[in-house]
Tab-separated table of C-alpha atoms (C1' of nucleotides) and ligand atoms in Angstrom:
chain	number	residue	atom	x	y	z
A	218	MET	CA	0.123	-0.430	0.148
A	219	LYS	CA	1.676	3.233	-1.153
A	220	LYS	CA	1.730	6.398	0.968
A	221	ILE	CA	-0.760	8.365	-1.101
A	222	ASP	CA	-3.318	5.526	-0.153
A	223	ILE	CA	-2.795	5.921	3.104
A	224	LEU	CA	-3.370	9.707	2.396
A	225	LYS	CA	-6.479	9.006	0.698
A	226	LYS	CA	-7.648	6.674	3.544
A	227	LEU	CA	-7.137	9.515	6.251
A	228	ARG	CA	-8.595	11.840	3.926
A	229	SER	CA	-11.760	9.874	3.125
A	230	SER	CA	-12.155	9.491	6.927
A	231	GLY	CA	-12.239	13.111	7.521
A	232	LEU	CA	-8.919	13.287	8.983
A	233	ARG	CA	-5.942	15.278	8.342
A	234	PRO	CA	-2.683	13.516	7.973
A	235	THR	CA	-0.739	13.948	10.987
A	236	LYS	CA	2.046	12.470	12.292
A	237	GLN	CA	0.548	9.995	14.551
A	238	ARG	CA	-2.259	9.275	11.762
A	239	VAL	CA	0.298	8.302	9.427
A	240	GLU	CA	1.838	6.142	11.629
A	241	ILE	CA	-1.496	4.223	12.807
A	242	ALA	CA	-2.571	4.125	9.072
A	243	LYS	CA	0.738	2.680	7.632
A	244	PHE	CA	0.563	0.359	10.471
A	245	LEU	CA	-2.904	-0.987	10.034
A	246	PHE	CA	-3.106	-0.868	6.078
A	247	GLU	CA	0.513	-1.462	4.901
A	248	ARG	CA	-0.060	-5.483	5.132
A	249	GLU	CA	-0.858	-8.099	2.972
A	250	LYS	CA	-3.187	-10.194	5.419
A	251	THR	CA	-5.875	-9.344	7.596
A	252	PHE	CA	-5.182	-7.997	10.511
A	253	HIS	CA	-7.392	-8.364	13.791
A	254	PHE	CA	-7.001	-6.638	16.698
A	255	THR	CA	-8.307	-4.821	19.873
A	256	VAL	CA	-7.347	-1.284	20.403
A	257	GLU	CA	-4.952	-2.446	23.395
A	258	SER	CA	-3.640	-5.014	20.911
A	259	LEU	CA	-2.918	-2.475	18.669
A	260	ASN	CA	-1.309	0.334	21.571
A	261	LYS	CA	0.987	-2.388	22.378
A	262	LEU	CA	2.429	-3.428	19.042
A	263	LEU	CA	2.620	0.769	18.210
A	264	ILE	CA	5.045	0.873	21.153
A	265	LYS	CA	6.939	-1.685	20.346
A	266	LYS	CA	7.103	-0.218	16.384
A	267	LEU	CA	7.304	3.229	17.564
A	268	THR	CA	10.221	5.353	19.444
A	269	SER	CA	7.271	7.665	20.651
A	270	LYS	CA	4.060	6.291	21.977
A	271	ILE	CA	0.886	7.580	20.773
A	272	ALA	CA	-2.120	8.662	23.165
A	273	LEU	CA	-4.805	5.970	23.962
A	274	ALA	CA	-7.219	8.520	22.949
A	275	THR	CA	-5.903	9.477	19.668
A	276	ILE	CA	-5.856	5.643	18.859
A	277	TYR	CA	-9.426	5.460	19.757
A	278	ASN	CA	-10.300	8.171	17.801
A	279	THR	CA	-8.597	7.274	14.542
A	280	VAL	CA	-9.692	3.811	14.581
A	281	HIS	CA	-13.313	4.789	15.080
A	282	ALA	CA	-13.257	7.176	12.485
A	283	PHE	CA	-11.609	4.696	9.790
A	284	LYS	CA	-14.653	2.234	11.253
A	285	ILE	CA	-17.117	4.852	10.507
A	286	ALA	CA	-15.343	5.493	6.794
A	287	GLY	CA	-15.545	1.805	6.343
A	288	HIS	CA	-11.987	1.271	6.514
A	289	LEU	CA	-12.383	-0.923	9.262
A	290	SER	CA	-15.054	-3.684	10.502
A	291	GLU	CA	-15.898	-4.231	13.967
A	292	VAL	CA	-16.563	-8.082	14.637
A	293	GLU	CA	-18.291	-9.238	17.589
A	294	VAL	CA	-16.227	-11.869	20.008
A	295	ARG	CA	-17.249	-13.060	23.016
A	296	GLY	CA	-15.448	-10.949	25.507
A	297	LYS	CA	-15.555	-7.230	27.013
A	298	LYS	CA	-13.221	-5.578	23.764
A	299	THR	CA	-14.260	-4.550	20.597
A	300	TYR	CA	-12.051	-6.669	17.924
A	301	PHE	CA	-11.654	-4.733	14.434
A	302	ASP	CA	-10.708	-6.242	11.314
A	303	THR	CA	-9.030	-4.866	8.481
A	304	ASN	CA	-10.546	-6.983	6.076
A	305	ILE	CA	-13.792	-5.364	5.563
A	306	SER	CA	-15.401	-7.882	2.599
A	307	ASN	CA	-17.991	-9.666	3.513
A	308	HIS	CA	-16.453	-12.840	5.407
A	309	HIS	CA	-16.801	-15.010	8.257
A	310	HIS	CA	-14.606	-16.338	11.132
A	311	PHE	CA	-12.814	-19.052	12.997
A	312	TYR	CA	-12.314	-17.944	16.309
A	313	ASP	CA	-9.966	-19.891	18.959
A	314	SER	CA	-10.900	-18.852	22.450
A	315	GLU	CA	-7.602	-20.595	23.337
A	316	THR	CA	-5.611	-17.763	22.086
A	317	ALA	CA	-8.106	-15.328	21.592
A	318	GLU	CA	-7.520	-15.258	17.643
A	319	LEU	CA	-9.598	-14.649	14.948
A	320	ILE	CA	-8.902	-16.350	11.236
A	321	ASP	CA	-10.689	-15.217	8.347
A	322	ILE	CA	-12.998	-17.218	6.425
A	323	ASP	CA	-13.797	-16.347	2.993
A	324	ALA	CA	-17.497	-15.689	2.233
A	325	ASN	CA	-17.200	-18.127	-0.759
A	326	ASP	CA	-15.729	-20.903	1.848
A	327	ILE	CA	-19.064	-21.138	3.371
A	328	ILE	CA	-22.313	-21.962	1.568
A	329	ILE	CA	-25.563	-22.161	3.679
A	330	GLN	CA	-28.332	-24.022	1.560
A	331	LYS	CA	-31.629	-23.071	3.655
A	332	ILE	CA	-31.839	-19.804	5.315
A	333	PRO	CA	-35.230	-18.953	7.155
A	334	LYS	CA	-37.097	-15.582	5.472
A	335	ALA	CA	-36.996	-12.544	7.450
A	336	PRO	CA	-39.553	-11.479	10.049
A	337	ASN	CA	-42.475	-9.530	8.440
A	338	GLY	CA	-41.386	-6.059	7.128
A	339	LYS	CA	-37.679	-6.800	7.798
A	340	LYS	CA	-34.710	-7.923	5.410
A	341	ILE	CA	-31.909	-9.643	5.685
A	342	LYS	CA	-29.275	-6.925	5.717
A	343	ASN	CA	-26.234	-9.777	6.199
A	344	VAL	CA	-25.297	-13.332	7.515
A	345	GLU	CA	-22.196	-13.671	9.738
A	346	VAL	CA	-21.255	-17.134	10.397
A	347	PHE	CA	-18.941	-17.579	13.380
A	348	ILE	CA	-17.176	-20.931	14.402
A	349	ASN	CA	-15.847	-21.239	17.495
A	350	LEU	CA	-12.870	-23.464	17.668
A	351	LYS	CA	-11.447	-26.211	20.549
A	352	ASN	CA	-8.273	-28.121	20.808
B	184	MET	CA	-42.633	-24.967	34.651
B	185	LYS	CA	-43.093	-26.137	38.080
B	186	LYS	CA	-41.836	-24.937	41.172
B	187	ILE	CA	-39.715	-28.233	41.692
B	188	ASP	CA	-37.928	-27.777	38.198
B	189	ILE	CA	-37.360	-24.200	39.722
B	190	LEU	CA	-35.825	-25.729	42.874
B	191	LYS	CA	-33.960	-28.048	40.695
B	192	LYS	CA	-32.646	-25.520	38.644
B	193	LEU	CA	-31.285	-23.314	41.558
B	194	ARG	CA	-29.983	-26.534	43.387
B	195	SER	CA	-28.039	-27.790	39.977
B	196	SER	CA	-26.227	-24.348	40.048
B	197	GLY	CA	-25.218	-24.921	43.699
B	198	LEU	CA	-27.538	-21.950	44.633
B	199	ARG	CA	-29.728	-22.176	47.886
B	200	PRO	CA	-33.340	-21.409	46.631
B	201	THR	CA	-33.729	-18.092	48.781
B	202	LYS	CA	-36.578	-15.539	47.888
B	203	GLN	CA	-34.460	-13.325	45.554
B	204	ARG	CA	-33.208	-16.364	43.436
B	205	VAL	CA	-36.643	-18.251	43.505
B	206	GLU	CA	-38.218	-14.615	42.027
B	207	ILE	CA	-35.374	-14.220	39.603
B	208	ALA	CA	-35.463	-18.266	38.382
B	209	LYS	CA	-39.214	-18.066	38.269
B	210	PHE	CA	-39.444	-14.894	36.169
B	211	LEU	CA	-37.001	-16.369	33.683
B	212	PHE	CA	-37.742	-20.109	33.373
B	213	GLU	CA	-41.560	-20.080	33.962
B	214	ARG	CA	-42.376	-19.114	30.193
B	215	GLU	CA	-43.394	-20.647	26.813
B	216	LYS	CA	-41.177	-18.756	24.572
B	217	THR	CA	-37.299	-18.122	24.310
B	218	PHE	CA	-36.463	-14.799	26.532
B	219	HIS	CA	-33.251	-12.982	25.814
B	220	PHE	CA	-32.058	-10.338	28.070
B	221	THR	CA	-29.541	-8.203	29.269
B	222	VAL	CA	-29.212	-7.769	33.225
B	223	GLU	CA	-30.157	-4.261	33.078
B	224	SER	CA	-33.397	-5.350	31.049
B	225	LEU	CA	-34.145	-8.277	33.541
B	226	ASN	CA	-33.527	-5.576	36.363
B	227	LYS	CA	-36.159	-3.119	35.085
B	228	LEU	CA	-38.450	-6.015	34.270
B	229	LEU	CA	-38.030	-7.217	37.965
B	230	ILE	CA	-38.668	-3.973	39.464
B	231	LYS	CA	-41.855	-3.934	37.430
B	232	LYS	CA	-43.456	-7.122	38.395
B	233	LEU	CA	-42.337	-7.433	42.190
B	234	THR	CA	-42.998	-5.351	45.169
B	235	SER	CA	-39.103	-5.130	46.209
B	236	LYS	CA	-36.271	-4.798	44.476
B	237	ILE	CA	-33.503	-7.144	44.006
B	238	ALA	CA	-29.917	-5.781	44.552
B	239	LEU	CA	-28.243	-5.595	40.949
B	240	ALA	CA	-25.290	-7.868	42.199
B	241	THR	CA	-27.539	-10.699	43.085
B	242	ILE	CA	-29.242	-10.557	39.839
B	243	TYR	CA	-25.339	-10.643	38.148
B	244	ASN	CA	-24.536	-13.625	40.632
B	245	THR	CA	-27.486	-15.458	39.942
B	246	VAL	CA	-27.489	-15.107	36.310
B	247	HIS	CA	-23.793	-15.971	36.107
B	248	ALA	CA	-24.268	-19.143	38.278
B	249	PHE	CA	-27.479	-20.161	36.121
B	250	LYS	CA	-24.759	-19.632	32.752
B	251	ILE	CA	-21.945	-21.986	34.367
B	252	ALA	CA	-24.224	-24.365	35.327
B	253	GLY	CA	-25.543	-24.456	31.662
B	254	HIS	CA	-29.263	-23.190	32.512
B	255	LEU	CA	-28.485	-20.244	30.253
B	256	SER	CA	-26.476	-19.335	27.239
B	257	GLU	CA	-24.876	-16.121	26.423
B	258	VAL	CA	-25.461	-14.459	22.935
B	259	GLU	CA	-22.513	-12.252	21.236
B	260	VAL	CA	-24.483	-8.865	20.126
B	261	ARG	CA	-22.529	-5.903	19.113
B	262	GLY	CA	-22.826	-3.544	22.028
B	263	LYS	CA	-21.312	-3.386	25.305
B	264	LYS	CA	-23.694	-5.293	27.145
B	265	THR	CA	-24.121	-8.884	27.634
B	266	TYR	CA	-27.332	-10.898	26.314
B	267	PHE	CA	-28.311	-13.754	27.886
B	268	ASP	CA	-30.732	-16.393	26.465
B	269	THR	CA	-32.909	-19.102	27.861
B	270	ASN	CA	-32.930	-21.228	24.783
B	271	ILE	CA	-29.882	-23.431	25.668
B	272	SER	CA	-30.213	-25.623	22.765
B	273	ASN	CA	-27.878	-24.905	19.425
B	274	HIS	CA	-29.698	-22.584	17.292
B	275	HIS	CA	-29.051	-19.029	15.189
B	276	HIS	CA	-30.502	-15.512	15.480
B	277	PHE	CA	-32.001	-12.961	13.854
B	278	TYR	CA	-30.621	-9.416	15.060
B	279	ASP	CA	-32.741	-6.251	14.517
B	280	SER	CA	-30.608	-3.610	15.606
B	281	GLU	CA	-33.511	-1.001	15.176
B	282	THR	CA	-35.157	-2.249	18.345
B	283	ALA	CA	-31.726	-4.335	19.656
B	284	GLU	CA	-34.070	-7.364	19.736
B	285	LEU	CA	-32.839	-10.938	18.924
B	286	ILE	CA	-35.054	-13.338	17.539
B	287	ASP	CA	-34.552	-17.358	17.876
B	288	ILE	CA	-33.768	-19.398	14.743
B	289	ASP	CA	-34.018	-23.198	15.337
B	290	ALA	CA	-30.992	-24.952	14.539
B	291	ASN	CA	-32.687	-27.197	11.786
B	292	ASP	CA	-34.101	-23.978	9.751
B	293	ILE	CA	-30.260	-23.527	8.367
B	294	ILE	CA	-28.372	-25.815	6.737
B	295	ILE	CA	-25.094	-25.219	5.709
B	296	GLN	CA	-23.541	-26.978	2.743
B	297	LYS	CA	-20.004	-25.825	2.659
B	298	ILE	CA	-17.438	-25.223	5.689
B	299	PRO	CA	-13.993	-24.962	5.730
B	300	LYS	CA	-12.074	-27.504	7.615
B	301	ALA	CA	-10.543	-25.964	10.719
B	302	PRO	CA	-7.181	-25.103	11.107
B	303	ASN	CA	-4.189	-27.610	11.695
B	304	GLY	CA	-4.984	-29.369	15.321
B	305	LYS	CA	-8.023	-27.886	15.816
B	306	LYS	CA	-11.840	-29.002	15.512
B	307	ILE	CA	-15.018	-27.078	15.655
B	308	LYS	CA	-16.750	-26.596	18.902
B	309	ASN	CA	-19.957	-24.889	17.357
B	310	VAL	CA	-21.264	-22.661	14.311
B	311	GLU	CA	-23.335	-19.865	15.168
B	312	VAL	CA	-25.032	-18.125	12.453
B	313	PHE	CA	-26.237	-14.314	13.078
B	314	ILE	CA	-28.535	-12.546	10.453
B	315	ASN	CA	-28.532	-8.837	10.845
B	316	LEU	CA	-31.892	-7.503	9.836
B	317	LYS	CA	-32.883	-3.755	8.378
B	318	ASN	CA	-36.005	-2.464	7.175
C	215	DA	C1'	8.530	34.065	6.850
C	216	DA	C1'	5.561	35.329	10.166
C	217	DT	C1'	0.779	35.062	11.941
C	218	DC	C1'	-3.495	32.965	12.466
C	219	DT	C1'	-6.715	29.723	13.347
C	220	DA	C1'	-9.188	25.355	13.098
C	221	DG	C1'	-8.062	20.885	13.944
C	222	DT	C1'	-5.520	17.689	16.835
C	223	DT	C1'	-2.996	15.613	20.913
C	224	DT	C1'	-3.000	14.789	25.018
C	225	DA	C1'	-3.327	13.726	30.095
C	226	DT	C1'	-6.541	13.245	32.845
C	227	DA	C1'	-11.478	13.042	34.079
C	228	DA	C1'	-16.109	10.760	33.201
C	229	DT	C1'	-18.901	7.089	31.929
C	230	DT	C1'	-20.564	2.532	32.054
C	231	DA	C1'	-21.323	-2.185	32.849
C	232	DT	C1'	-19.719	-5.707	35.481
C	233	DT	C1'	-17.049	-7.420	39.346
C	234	DC	C1'	-15.474	-7.364	44.278
C	235	DT	C1'	-15.809	-6.486	49.168
C	236	DA	C1'	-17.447	-6.626	53.968
C	237	DA	C1'	-20.774	-5.389	56.845
C	238	DA	C1'	-25.502	-6.985	58.145
C	239	DG	C1'	-29.193	-10.720	57.489
C	240	DT	C1'	-31.347	-15.352	57.322
C	241	DG	C1'	-32.524	-19.986	58.050
C	242	DA	C1'	-31.881	-24.601	58.673
C	243	DA	C1'	-30.083	-27.874	61.795
C	244	DA	C1'	-28.025	-29.003	66.568
D	292	DT	C1'	-32.354	-20.785	71.253
D	293	DT	C1'	-27.878	-20.590	69.278
D	294	DT	C1'	-25.223	-21.343	65.942
D	295	DC	C1'	-22.908	-20.637	61.333
D	296	DA	C1'	-22.170	-21.195	56.726
D	297	DC	C1'	-24.523	-19.168	53.236
D	298	DT	C1'	-26.760	-14.351	51.409
D	299	DT	C1'	-28.259	-10.181	50.300
D	300	DT	C1'	-26.956	-5.559	49.918
D	301	DA	C1'	-24.848	-1.083	49.361
D	302	DG	C1'	-21.173	0.936	48.032
D	303	DA	C1'	-16.293	0.563	46.078
D	304	DA	C1'	-13.403	-1.418	42.546
D	305	DT	C1'	-12.143	-2.201	38.164
D	306	DA	C1'	-11.847	-2.195	33.138
D	307	DA	C1'	-12.935	-0.660	28.336
D	308	DT	C1'	-14.479	3.364	26.362
D	309	DT	C1'	-15.615	8.200	25.668
D	310	DA	C1'	-15.333	12.853	26.760
D	311	DT	C1'	-13.008	17.397	28.446
D	312	DA	C1'	-10.002	20.939	28.023
D	313	DA	C1'	-5.371	22.680	27.884
D	314	DA	C1'	-1.398	22.780	24.989
D	315	DC	C1'	0.057	21.833	20.017
D	316	DT	C1'	0.353	21.502	15.092
D	317	DA	C1'	-0.372	21.952	9.954
D	318	DG	C1'	-1.429	24.387	6.686
D	319	DA	C1'	-3.654	28.497	4.819
D	320	DT	C1'	-3.067	34.125	4.948
D	321	DT	C1'	-0.747	37.830	5.224
E	476	MN	MN1	-18.233	-8.689	22.419
E	477	MN	MN1	-21.141	-7.621	22.977
E	478	ZN	ZN1	-11.817	-10.949	9.058
E	479	ZN	ZN1	-31.713	-17.312	21.359
DNA sequence: AATCTAGTTTATAATTATTCTAAAGTGAAA
DNA sequence: TTTCACTTTAGAATAATTATAAACTAGATT
């Protein structure tokens, strides 16, 4: 992912490209594979990577803006912390509760044959499949 | 659900049948249909139904004990509060974010035709399907 | 370049769901 | 009745998140 794309992600999220935001955006989006994280885990990784630390509030604000702009999605995981996902396409997850780790499942790797119709007056927005793992 | 079953639920959860616990258990389990709730919503309903109010800590403790004993299950819903479910069988949910309401889907009403195999050394514990609704 | 200003970062406070604590209450058994 | 382990309860503690407000910065304007 090029610098110009990083700047585009920031601007399309209504964020001016400050030093902190560029660091966060580069860390999130300059990678090949999906990245699943909580604000806490992201913060720890940023501390390891950077020389100066970024205030938690800035990380919360930036992540939130990316989520609103659709550059990050939120994954519902049992527990108190919110999980975010750099994969914003429609997809599913394995969840390994031993390691608290999420693993992507491509939408095409799950085929649902039968599904009930939505309740009266409602439509289906999306279908999320969550596969819990054990050892 | 008979009084004897209520007492059985309490005892099998390691709880002595006190006045408060019996009230909570009757409210949760003496009903035909599935009941989805948060501790906050349960508390509000109990206040309406009962003359004396039960301490929040008692509600938390009792619900937690029922969950540990397997008499309640926990449903993962986007948001900060924990949702509980009197339906402890394997099943799925519609979620209406407008009303913050869960609706049960019988396990037999969803058939998954294709599913990826679990990662190395792991097995599938269970599969949860969550269908988000819109208007 | 110096100035200006809206937007930003940060430390800290506030909020909220949940859990903990410790003091007072209860009830079955001795 | 007395006892004592178990309970309830109000309030304190905790943890994730959001809000606040003062100091700072990036760009735009002179
Ligand atoms: Mn969660
Ligand atoms: Mn949740
Ligand atoms: Zn994902
Ligand atoms: Zn249910």
